Amino acid sequence: MAIMYALKSSDNEIFEVEQKVIEQSETIKKMIEDGAATGEIPLQVSSKTLAKVLEWCKQRQHKTVENENDDNKGKRKKERDEDDDIKEWENKFSDELKADKDVLFDLLLASNYLDLPALLSFLCQLVADMVAGKMPEEIRRMFNIENDFTPEEEKAITAEHGWAFQP
Amino acid sequence: MKRSDFSGRKSKLREVGNRDGEDRISSLPDAIISHILSFLPTKAAVATSVLSSRWKFIWTSVPNLCFDDRLFSECEDTPALTRFENFVNRVILLCDYSVNINKFSIICQKFSGLASLKFWVSYAITRRVRELELSINGYNNVELPDSICSSKTLEVLKLKSDFVFKVPSSGMCFPCVKILHLEMLYPKNNMVEKLFTICPLLEDLSIKGIIRGFGSVTKFNISSRTLKKLTINLEDYNDLEDKHQVVVRAPNLEHLHIRDSTPVPYVVHELHSLSKVVFSIVDVFMEDFDPPDADCVVQFLKGIANTKFLSLCVGSMSALECALRDVVPAFPNLTHLEMTIADLGCRVFPIILSSAPKLEAFVLDQKLDADFGWIEPPCVPICLLSHTKKMEIKGFNGMENQLEMIRYLLKHSVVLNTMIIELLGKWSRRKGSREKLRRILEMFEKGSPTCNILVP
């Protein structure tokens, strides 16, 4: 029987999760090891974000378990199929986040807070892909970044770093 | 990145609400932003400095510095190479020196004649670089600083050019490097004879090169107790008497991939942990195999005989056929075998089967137009009676002799689960050829009652 833990979101929703799934979070793993995880574990993460985090963790967990259960027969083909499945799942996950950037940033902060290095890297890569190849004005528009340079400052910085903008 | 990285004006986690128009990315902690920027080419990371005052200096703490000259094009006033060099120098000047460099990469494929490379590499090493990748165009010797050999932070080193650095005459080189990938033009003995014996933590070594001995024999000496994976890819255009030599001594080696343009002596010792071997001799046909050359291949196979997985290409199989047939070594642990044969090598196939008693699965790929030279072995290979569960026969062209082989395998394989027969291109397009083959196969005697024959 798998050991279950109850996670409490910042808006007081309870999530029952298997230990193996949630131990991917270094933060929670340490809490469990410290014996600080009796009863509900209160987290500074909203229920909407936490649900997304757990979606990721379960997918990762699923992947590891399947690999452990594999025997050698036909393993390479199976791995290939699995890789395709994971890619497909990740693409869908990415598309949802790109469509709702608030969820994306909530998730970035949560992965940092919960210390989930794989998720954090995945999300940083996702944001980098969104930025890549864009002009500054396009990036500002995409993320609502306000250009707070005075015209003089902007001129100075473009002059100073102009080499980075040249093709 | 830890929780303690939370900093800045708006670092508190906030509830989801209506945030239309809010700038969320700029309120991320510095560490996350520089993590994001580390996935961009350095040029694009620097360009974010103009977004707003928040972004002006964040790029300076990016742990990955990746420069690629293909992102620079000619413009009227300054040559692109100069602009590329100026760019790297500017970044180096402005970057936060206290941040350890995770990855430093210089790709200079378009231009040649980089003046500052040695300085840049030296800079990366003083900033405790973990992974260094240099891919430089041009065939002139590119000099690297001596400090590269003694760095205590460098774990991954990938060099692609004709690099020279002073291999220490005694002691060790690359004390912490685990992954070393070298692409060399004309490797020289003063490097390859010594270097791969003095890297104390080496786990993954890849050597690619074109050999020109200039009158002397190029000798690769690879000796390591830590090495797990070795990939060698060599092309040799020397006269016959100057062929290169390779000696490998690696008791913990698991994966060995060799691709060579010539059958040269690969002398291997103490390969006790081997599990996978891919051995390819390319572009060689029978007339090139003198008995001594063919014997090189046999000697090599004896050295790797305890492997579990073995892949042999056309050249390797031809060489075995040219050697005395009864010297094919025994493979006591072999479970998976892949063979590609052309006009030569057909006769070796049953001999290898007989020498691999634990073989569970094999793939036989035939690249031939002519008939398959199947010769029935004098006694049934042991593996067929106890272990072989899966067979893939590729390139089936419908010749009588191939059918004979399949008839033999089906009859004598007692534990066979699956046989897959893939038809040769032009044969597979012919209408009804699959059905015809299936009907023929149905009539063959089967040693295994549960055998499933697939003709996809």
Coordinates of C-alpha atoms in Angstrom, one line a residue, chain A residues 10-11 27 30 44-46 48-49 76 101-102 105-106 108-110 112-113 115 120-121 124-125 127-128 131-132 136 139-140 143-149 154 157-158 160-161 163-167, chain B residues 1-3 5-6 11 13-17 19 21-26 28-29 32 35-36 39-40 43 46-56 59 71-73 83 87 90-91 94 309 338:
Chain A
S10 CA -2.9 28.3 0.0
D11 CA -6.7 28.4 -0.7
T27 CA 11.4 20.8 -0.5
K30 CA 13.2 17.3 3.2
Q44 CA 2.2 28.5 -0.4
V45 CA 0.8 27.4 -3.7
S46 CA -2.7 28.0 -5.1
K48 CA -4.9 25.7 -9.5
T49 CA -1.2 25.8 -9.7
R76 CA 14.2 -0.5 -27.4
K101 CA 1.0 32.8 -19.2
D102 CA -0.4 33.5 -15.7
F105 CA 4.5 32.1 -14.2
D106 CA 2.7 30.7 -11.2
L108 CA 7.6 28.7 -12.5
L109 CA 7.5 30.2 -9.0
A110 CA 6.0 27.0 -7.6
N112 CA 11.3 27.1 -7.7
Y113 CA 9.6 27.1 -4.2
D115 CA 12.5 22.7 -5.6
L120 CA 12.0 24.4 -13.5
S121 CA 14.3 23.7 -16.4
C124 CA 12.7 28.1 -18.3
Q125 CA 13.4 26.4 -21.7
V127 CA 10.1 30.7 -21.9
A128 CA 13.4 30.9 -23.7
V131 CA 11.7 34.7 -26.5
A132 CA 14.1 33.3 -29.1
P136 CA 12.8 43.6 -28.1
I139 CA 9.2 40.5 -26.3
R140 CA 7.9 43.6 -24.4
F143 CA 5.1 39.8 -21.6
N144 CA 3.7 43.3 -20.9
I145 CA 7.1 44.6 -20.1
E146 CA 7.1 48.4 -19.7
N147 CA 10.0 50.2 -21.3
D148 CA 10.9 52.4 -18.4
F149 CA 14.1 53.9 -20.0
E154 CA 17.5 53.9 -24.3
I157 CA 22.0 51.5 -23.9
T158 CA 21.4 50.8 -27.6
E160 CA 26.5 50.6 -25.6
H161 CA 25.0 47.2 -26.5
W163 CA 26.6 45.0 -31.0
A164 CA 24.1 42.6 -29.6
F165 CA 21.3 43.7 -31.9
Q166 CA 23.2 43.7 -35.1
P167 CA 22.4 40.8 -37.3
Chain B
M1 CA 18.1 27.1 -7.4
K2 CA 16.7 27.1 -3.9
R3 CA 13.9 28.9 -2.1
D5 CA 16.6 32.8 -4.3
F6 CA 13.3 34.6 -3.8
S11 CA 8.8 38.0 -5.0
L13 CA 3.6 34.1 -4.5
R14 CA 0.4 35.6 -5.4
E15 CA -3.0 34.2 -6.0
V16 CA -4.3 33.8 -9.5
G17 CA -6.6 36.5 -10.4
R19 CA -3.8 40.1 -14.1
G21 CA -1.6 43.7 -18.5
E22 CA 0.6 42.8 -15.6
D23 CA 4.3 42.2 -16.2
R24 CA 4.9 38.9 -14.5
I25 CA 8.2 37.9 -16.1
S26 CA 10.1 40.9 -14.8
L28 CA 10.5 36.7 -11.3
P29 CA 13.6 36.2 -9.1
I32 CA 15.0 32.2 -12.6
H35 CA 18.1 30.4 -15.9
I36 CA 15.8 31.3 -18.7
F39 CA 18.8 28.6 -22.8
L40 CA 19.4 31.4 -25.3
K43 CA 23.8 37.2 -28.3
V46 CA 22.5 40.2 -24.1
A47 CA 19.9 41.8 -26.3
T48 CA 17.3 41.5 -23.4
S49 CA 19.3 44.3 -21.7
V50 CA 17.3 46.8 -23.7
L51 CA 13.8 45.6 -22.5
S52 CA 13.7 47.7 -19.4
S53 CA 15.8 48.8 -16.5
R54 CA 15.0 45.5 -14.7
W55 CA 16.7 43.6 -17.5
K56 CA 19.7 45.8 -18.0
W59 CA 22.3 38.7 -18.5
L71 CA 24.6 34.6 -35.9
F72 CA 26.8 37.3 -37.3
S73 CA 26.7 38.5 -40.9
R83 CA 32.3 41.9 -35.0
F87 CA 31.1 40.7 -29.2
R90 CA 32.5 42.7 -24.7
V91 CA 30.6 39.9 -23.1
L94 CA 30.9 42.8 -18.7
F309 CA 25.4 -7.3 -27.8
E338 CA 23.2 -7.8 -35.7

